[in-house]
XYZ file of C-alpha atoms in Angstrom:
466
model
C 15.198 -24.916 -5.328
C 17.563 -25.201 -8.360
C 15.665 -22.497 -10.211
C 15.601 -19.637 -7.261
C 19.499 -20.636 -7.214
C 19.921 -20.242 -10.596
C 17.602 -16.899 -10.583
C 19.991 -15.712 -7.579
C 23.285 -16.556 -9.669
C 22.009 -14.352 -12.227
C 21.413 -11.242 -9.715
C 24.806 -11.703 -8.693
C 26.321 -11.584 -12.150
C 24.100 -8.741 -13.525
C 25.054 -6.809 -10.279
C 28.754 -6.671 -11.334
C 28.365 -3.972 -13.725
C 26.696 -1.198 -11.488
C 28.663 -2.079 -8.618
C 31.131 0.865 -8.766
C 28.826 3.256 -9.882
C 26.096 3.433 -7.488
C 25.397 2.813 -3.832
C 25.352 -0.714 -2.237
C 21.529 -0.060 -1.143
C 20.807 1.134 -5.051
C 22.757 -2.192 -6.391
C 20.392 -4.222 -3.663
C 17.400 -2.995 -4.728
C 18.374 -3.378 -8.692
C 18.813 -7.211 -7.823
C 16.061 -7.202 -5.980
C 13.863 -6.356 -8.933
C 15.401 -8.643 -10.825
C 13.623 -11.427 -9.248
C 10.028 -10.909 -10.286
C 7.964 -11.978 -7.197
C 4.885 -11.513 -8.845
C 1.555 -11.871 -6.951
C -1.314 -13.233 -9.545
C -4.482 -12.542 -8.619
C -5.051 -16.463 -9.733
C -2.751 -17.915 -7.032
C -2.019 -21.008 -9.162
C -0.334 -18.571 -11.664
C 2.109 -17.383 -9.112
C 6.052 -18.697 -9.448
C 7.080 -19.074 -6.275
C 10.987 -19.850 -7.348
C 11.752 -15.731 -7.243
C 10.199 -15.413 -3.722
C 12.790 -18.421 -2.881
C 15.369 -16.435 -4.776
C 14.252 -13.197 -2.900
C 14.568 -14.626 0.716
C 18.411 -16.136 -0.263
C 19.275 -12.632 -1.671
C 18.514 -11.424 1.151
C 20.626 -13.752 3.565
C 23.552 -12.838 1.119
C 23.194 -9.161 1.437
C 22.647 -8.725 5.106
C 24.370 -11.312 6.670
C 24.843 -9.628 10.327
C 20.808 -9.217 10.258
C 20.305 -13.043 9.781
C 22.888 -14.183 12.305
C 21.968 -11.638 15.122
C 18.303 -11.513 14.929
C 15.995 -14.001 15.313
C 14.462 -14.824 12.025
C 11.497 -16.534 11.697
C 10.216 -17.491 8.074
C 6.058 -17.179 8.318
C 4.242 -19.610 6.049
C 7.178 -20.284 3.683
C 7.855 -17.232 2.239
C 6.941 -14.195 4.453
C 9.801 -13.143 7.069
C 9.636 -11.772 10.594
C 12.667 -10.227 12.332
C 13.057 -9.722 16.164
C 15.661 -7.213 17.796
C 15.284 -7.768 21.438
C 15.553 -4.436 23.381
C 17.272 -4.288 26.574
C 13.852 -3.248 28.516
C 11.484 -5.973 28.442
C 8.670 -3.645 29.961
C 8.474 -1.817 27.010
C 6.226 -2.878 24.239
C 7.427 -3.572 20.981
C 7.692 -1.467 17.782
C 6.490 -3.416 13.960
C 7.906 -1.976 10.725
C 6.151 -3.312 7.959
C 6.707 -3.878 4.289
C 6.287 -6.323 1.379
C 8.187 -7.597 -1.521
C 5.751 -9.052 -3.736
C 4.665 -6.905 -6.674
C 1.854 -6.671 -9.226
C 2.134 -7.863 -12.764
C 2.984 -5.830 -15.979
C -0.306 -5.279 -17.807
C -0.261 -7.266 -20.971
C 0.569 -5.167 -24.210
C 2.653 -2.586 -22.200
C 5.875 -4.067 -21.771
C 7.276 -2.302 -24.713
C 6.180 1.138 -23.432
C 8.853 0.672 -20.695
C 12.180 2.759 -21.036
C 13.957 -0.417 -19.667
C 12.362 -3.511 -19.179
C 10.236 -3.965 -16.006
C 12.725 -6.870 -14.547
C 15.633 -5.925 -15.794
C 16.827 -3.838 -12.737
C 18.539 -1.220 -14.650
C 20.527 1.679 -12.956
C 20.351 4.224 -15.612
C 19.733 8.359 -16.121
C 20.239 8.484 -12.071
C 17.312 6.137 -11.574
C 16.654 2.096 -10.552
C 13.849 1.055 -13.002
C 11.352 -1.777 -12.557
C 8.694 -3.069 -10.974
C 8.842 -2.513 -7.413
C 11.090 0.273 -7.276
C 8.368 2.258 -4.980
C 6.036 -0.135 -4.236
C 7.488 -1.805 -1.992
C 11.095 -3.105 -2.305
C 12.674 0.275 -1.858
C 11.515 -0.183 1.634
C 12.524 -3.493 2.323
C 15.611 -2.582 1.158
C 16.286 0.462 3.121
C 14.772 -1.069 6.093
C 17.683 -3.757 6.012
C 20.211 -1.308 5.000
C 20.011 0.625 8.152
C 19.353 -2.475 10.078
C 22.637 -4.090 9.174
C 24.511 -0.884 9.311
C 23.391 -0.445 12.861
C 24.052 -3.961 13.935
C 27.531 -3.536 12.474
C 27.989 -0.668 14.264
C 26.771 -2.191 17.827
C 23.597 -0.017 18.218
C 21.483 -2.024 20.906
C 17.660 -0.529 21.281
C 16.206 0.009 24.417
C 12.462 -1.054 23.174
C 12.281 -4.467 21.164
C 11.969 -3.800 17.300
C 10.261 -6.038 14.960
C 10.125 -6.267 11.279
C 7.902 -8.134 8.759
C 8.371 -8.529 5.090
C 5.304 -10.296 3.503
C 4.750 -11.809 0.082
C 1.397 -11.121 -0.909
C 0.177 -7.603 0.103
C -0.784 -7.180 -3.419
C -3.405 -9.849 -3.518
C -4.999 -9.255 -0.030
C -2.158 -10.391 2.421
C -4.162 -13.396 3.533
C -1.055 -15.781 3.345
C 1.311 -13.243 4.418
C 0.711 -10.717 6.956
C -2.392 -12.545 7.966
C -0.050 -15.165 9.244
C 2.385 -13.106 10.722
C -0.638 -11.237 12.700
C -1.790 -14.378 13.878
C 1.527 -15.914 14.728
C 1.943 -12.433 16.645
C -1.184 -12.860 18.472
C -0.634 -16.240 19.622
C 2.508 -14.977 21.333
C -0.009 -12.081 22.897
C 2.095 -9.671 21.053
C 1.056 -6.040 21.443
C 2.924 -3.065 19.969
C 3.370 0.286 21.203
C 2.671 1.134 17.661
C 3.433 0.366 13.925
C 5.164 1.766 10.588
C 3.717 0.432 7.572
C 3.738 1.652 3.803
C 1.699 4.129 2.424
C 3.188 7.679 2.646
C 5.826 9.055 0.386
C 7.877 12.294 0.472
C 6.381 14.217 -2.718
C 8.934 16.823 -4.034
C 6.423 18.890 -6.203
C 2.977 18.462 -4.926
C 1.179 22.318 -5.584
C -0.343 21.887 -2.283
C 2.958 22.773 -1.123
C 5.175 24.896 -3.230
C 8.681 25.111 -2.691
C 9.238 22.524 -0.302
C 8.815 18.388 -0.139
C 5.912 17.259 1.496
C 6.454 13.802 3.655
C 2.589 12.313 4.189
C 2.079 10.388 7.186
C -0.880 8.416 6.625
C -2.876 8.311 10.055
C -5.858 6.149 8.242
C -6.816 4.293 5.091
C -9.729 3.791 3.677
C -11.853 0.289 3.856
C -11.531 -1.560 0.554
C -15.024 -3.573 -0.320
C -15.974 -5.125 -3.246
C -19.777 -6.300 -3.871
C -20.971 -8.559 -6.597
C -24.401 -7.529 -8.410
C -26.029 -10.312 -9.831
C -29.327 -9.782 -11.996
C -31.712 -12.772 -13.179
C -34.556 -12.510 -16.047
C -36.323 -14.521 -18.151
C -33.679 -14.914 -20.882
C -34.345 -16.624 -24.274
C -34.403 -16.080 -28.065
C -33.111 -12.698 -29.110
C -36.401 -12.600 -31.679
C -38.784 -12.463 -28.788
C -37.395 -9.595 -26.724
C -38.474 -9.346 -22.813
C -38.706 -6.540 -20.415
C -37.446 -9.072 -17.707
C -33.947 -8.578 -19.203
C -31.086 -9.208 -16.900
C -28.950 -6.707 -18.761
C -31.147 -4.083 -18.399
C -32.183 -4.850 -14.712
C -28.251 -4.939 -14.276
C -27.300 -1.724 -15.962
C -30.055 0.510 -14.444
C -28.613 -1.027 -11.410
C -25.257 0.432 -11.969
C -25.988 3.507 -13.534
C -28.018 4.201 -10.042
C -24.712 3.732 -8.158
C -22.832 6.093 -10.619
C -25.494 8.546 -10.225
C -25.487 8.865 -6.889
C -22.030 9.230 -5.271
C -21.463 9.345 -1.417
C -21.719 12.774 -0.031
C -18.122 14.240 0.587
C -17.439 14.715 4.165
C -14.266 15.861 6.198
C -12.666 13.204 8.307
C -9.992 13.503 11.152
C -6.982 12.780 8.867
C -7.772 15.140 6.029
C -9.092 18.026 8.559
C -5.420 17.510 10.192
C -3.770 17.561 6.648
C -5.283 20.732 5.335
C -4.719 22.563 8.848
C -0.988 21.613 8.478
C -0.753 22.623 5.058
C -3.202 25.864 6.055
C -0.232 26.898 8.189
C 2.131 27.163 5.656
C 0.262 28.450 3.029
C -0.862 32.159 2.522
C -4.106 33.746 0.984
C -7.750 32.994 1.269
C -7.065 29.054 0.311
C -4.683 29.105 3.498
C -7.237 31.085 5.452
C -10.161 28.532 5.072
C -7.914 25.332 5.641
C -6.651 26.983 8.618
C -10.529 28.208 9.803
C -12.330 25.298 8.747
C -15.269 26.252 10.517
C -15.940 28.835 7.611
C -14.109 27.046 4.512
C -15.547 23.519 5.442
C -18.446 23.866 2.423
C -15.988 25.229 -0.337
C -13.190 22.978 0.604
C -15.317 20.211 0.109
C -17.043 21.378 -2.881
C -13.808 21.987 -4.565
C -12.236 18.860 -3.551
C -14.986 16.208 -4.122
C -15.269 18.211 -7.963
C -11.357 16.690 -8.636
C -11.141 13.518 -9.521
C -7.329 12.916 -7.639
C -8.760 14.513 -4.574
C -12.463 13.166 -4.312
C -11.262 10.002 -2.737
C -9.915 12.218 0.306
C -13.331 13.588 1.313
C -15.748 10.916 0.103
C -15.998 6.965 0.015
C -15.744 6.458 -3.600
C -17.687 4.223 -5.939
C -16.059 2.349 -9.219
C -17.667 0.034 -11.499
C -14.741 -2.498 -12.930
C -15.886 -5.578 -13.989
C -19.158 -6.916 -15.786
C -19.976 -10.359 -17.662
C -23.094 -11.018 -19.320
C -24.193 -13.420 -22.342
C -23.045 -16.182 -24.065
C -23.941 -15.452 -27.928
C -25.419 -12.122 -29.655
C -28.737 -13.964 -30.398
C -29.374 -15.183 -26.861
C -31.053 -13.392 -24.054
C -28.931 -14.174 -21.005
C -30.669 -15.342 -17.645
C -27.843 -14.185 -15.691
C -25.773 -10.748 -15.847
C -23.206 -9.936 -12.939
C -20.968 -6.846 -12.400
C -18.462 -6.357 -9.464
C -18.479 -2.892 -8.030
C -15.395 -1.904 -5.974
C -15.857 0.692 -2.995
C -13.138 2.457 -0.867
C -14.542 3.753 2.317
C -13.949 6.540 4.250
C -13.005 6.018 8.111
C -16.166 5.503 10.215
C -18.321 4.020 7.181
C -19.122 0.573 8.171
C -19.547 -2.224 5.244
C -22.647 -3.016 6.684
C -23.852 0.731 5.997
C -22.572 0.168 2.477
C -24.498 -2.880 1.454
C -27.733 -1.308 3.243
C -27.403 2.065 0.919
C -26.792 0.012 -2.047
C -30.011 -2.023 -1.445
C -31.860 0.670 -1.074
C -30.646 2.705 -3.776
C -31.197 -0.152 -6.276
C -34.496 -1.492 -4.809
C -35.158 -4.034 -7.218
C -35.885 -7.653 -6.603
C -34.172 -9.224 -9.415
C -30.922 -8.362 -8.028
C -29.134 -10.407 -5.692
C -26.181 -8.491 -3.873
C -23.335 -10.311 -2.341
C -19.578 -9.236 -0.932
C -16.181 -10.513 -0.774
C -14.301 -10.978 2.101
C -13.083 -7.318 3.391
C -10.484 -6.014 5.676
C -11.795 -3.737 8.173
C -9.491 -0.930 8.425
C -7.535 -0.009 11.501
C -8.828 3.321 13.314
C -7.209 6.680 12.918
C -3.647 7.004 14.845
C -2.711 9.573 17.042
C -0.904 12.451 15.625
C 0.013 13.211 19.197
C 1.435 9.161 19.909
C 4.947 8.502 20.339
C 5.286 6.964 16.602
C 4.165 10.168 14.661
C 6.742 12.024 16.882
C 9.257 9.086 15.829
C 8.874 9.686 12.368
C 9.059 13.367 12.552
C 12.290 13.191 14.307
C 13.529 10.912 11.457
C 12.628 13.409 8.712
C 14.177 16.122 11.033
C 17.306 14.258 11.140
C 17.603 12.886 7.431
C 15.400 15.222 5.294
C 15.030 18.299 7.396
C 13.399 20.458 4.581
C 10.278 18.059 4.156
C 7.204 19.200 6.296
C 5.601 16.014 7.859
C 1.731 16.213 7.089
C -0.516 13.651 8.296
C -2.975 12.298 5.904
C -5.471 9.720 4.716
C -4.260 6.583 2.168
C -6.903 5.943 -0.179
C -5.547 2.753 -1.170
C -5.323 -0.318 1.173
C -2.144 -2.170 2.662
C -1.259 -4.929 5.132
C -2.120 -2.771 7.897
C -5.861 -4.020 8.685
C -4.142 -7.202 9.174
C -2.705 -5.972 12.463
C -5.820 -3.742 13.781
C -6.192 -5.854 16.664
C -2.260 -5.676 17.677
C -1.361 -2.112 17.392
C -3.927 1.179 18.279
C -1.744 3.413 16.236
C -0.623 2.568 12.600
C 1.355 4.886 10.585
C 1.695 4.607 7.094
C 5.103 6.405 5.786
C 7.907 4.801 3.456
C 10.975 7.127 3.363
C 11.061 7.341 -0.501
C 11.294 10.651 -1.944
C 9.385 11.315 -5.390
C 7.815 13.509 -7.981
C 4.190 13.584 -8.669
C 4.883 12.160 -12.186
C 6.920 9.094 -10.605
C 4.400 8.408 -8.327
C 1.916 7.996 -10.520
C 4.143 4.811 -11.977
C 3.090 2.941 -8.631
C 1.354 -0.302 -10.400
C 1.955 1.346 -13.799
C 4.696 1.972 -16.520
C 8.366 3.038 -15.898
C 8.332 2.719 -12.072
C 11.508 3.821 -11.104
C 13.320 5.474 -7.684
C 16.217 7.879 -7.989
C 19.706 7.062 -6.679
C 19.612 10.243 -4.489
C 16.143 8.978 -3.041
C 17.552 5.483 -2.379
C 20.161 6.584 -0.062
C 18.181 9.196 1.575
C 15.608 6.451 2.459
C 18.554 4.351 4.208
C 19.303 7.455 6.376
C 15.378 7.892 7.131
C 15.116 4.558 7.985
C 18.009 4.455 10.288
C 17.030 7.283 12.166
C 13.448 5.426 12.260
C 14.978 2.481 13.851
C 17.039 4.728 16.267
C 14.243 6.668 17.243
C 12.089 3.806 17.696
C 14.592 2.098 19.792
C 14.592 4.313 22.234
C 12.459 4.640 25.158
C 9.667 5.974 25.938
């Protein structure tokens, strides 16, 4: 605890230099970035002192939230706030975000314009790991909450706010425990709003207007381990029964046989929305998918950045074999990561991989996976609340439904909410969006202030009936 207090004190002192030049939200986000709440894949490497300091920082910066709302600490480091509504007959709404971040890739530290955990405010941006994913959402939500409480706003519907601490490594200790806690109390949400969509300022698919991505679904994340076994032995006596050769052929087979492209509901709705705003033959085909579907699928599947929208993807990510250059190994192992479209089950994935490889020398096992929630209803009240908040606080942005190609904590809540929408209110350029989990992650001062306004509108909209 002493360590966390020192970290919090350092944050407070570092913040003083920026207070006069930037908004409170920007300064609070900068403070949050200075606390390296890093989720390492090996949990033994995690230093939880910054996590404790982060919780202390929130108590200091948002005293009204902490004093007026019900606050629960879940599994030591995750938070759940409850704001009771005046009408207990209404199902509550859940807002979800996370405050853990991914590590900095070793060797890239000097490539950052500003150190990744310095929380620098410079050139119109707040720089650092977590500026976009996902501390900005945490801060924007709490800023909106604090202001509304101080203004005397009272929701008609109960609102809940979860801030988890290990989303970047699967959420088993954070969101999973929050969901279990809520399920034990028979909580059922009208809908949920989590991370996953942004307001893209310069997407070429919608020229001249920002695109507010509201993702109705996300892909299921699944990793298979392929283990090949062979005779092994001294390299002076080669064998056809070579584990590395078996594995290499299997991996090449998977690489050479991608999933067929298909058009799922979230992407079809996205194209319809964009088609209504787009002229020319492209807009016509998006509006008339009965005619344009083959060409749309062919074009999207051919682009690295967009193929994940129309097919389940296969990525060979890890391989391990051999102990010495003159020893043929008996075992070779690889991990293959798949991101599955809605409607594709992990059972169907394993069956497909087994049929493609068709080699008794290779065994296939799977890590635990999170089954993604069903596609959310674009006509549901949650989507309407997000649209209304954008109309109030970012009126030039076009709400566009879509499919998140990454994965979030939302699968942990799939039994608690039928409709889960993935949107966080940050405006970014495509170049900035590419910095998520990369170098020079940053968010503009203008964007964080707008995010507070949108968050405030979301909270007010969700708190109203119906």
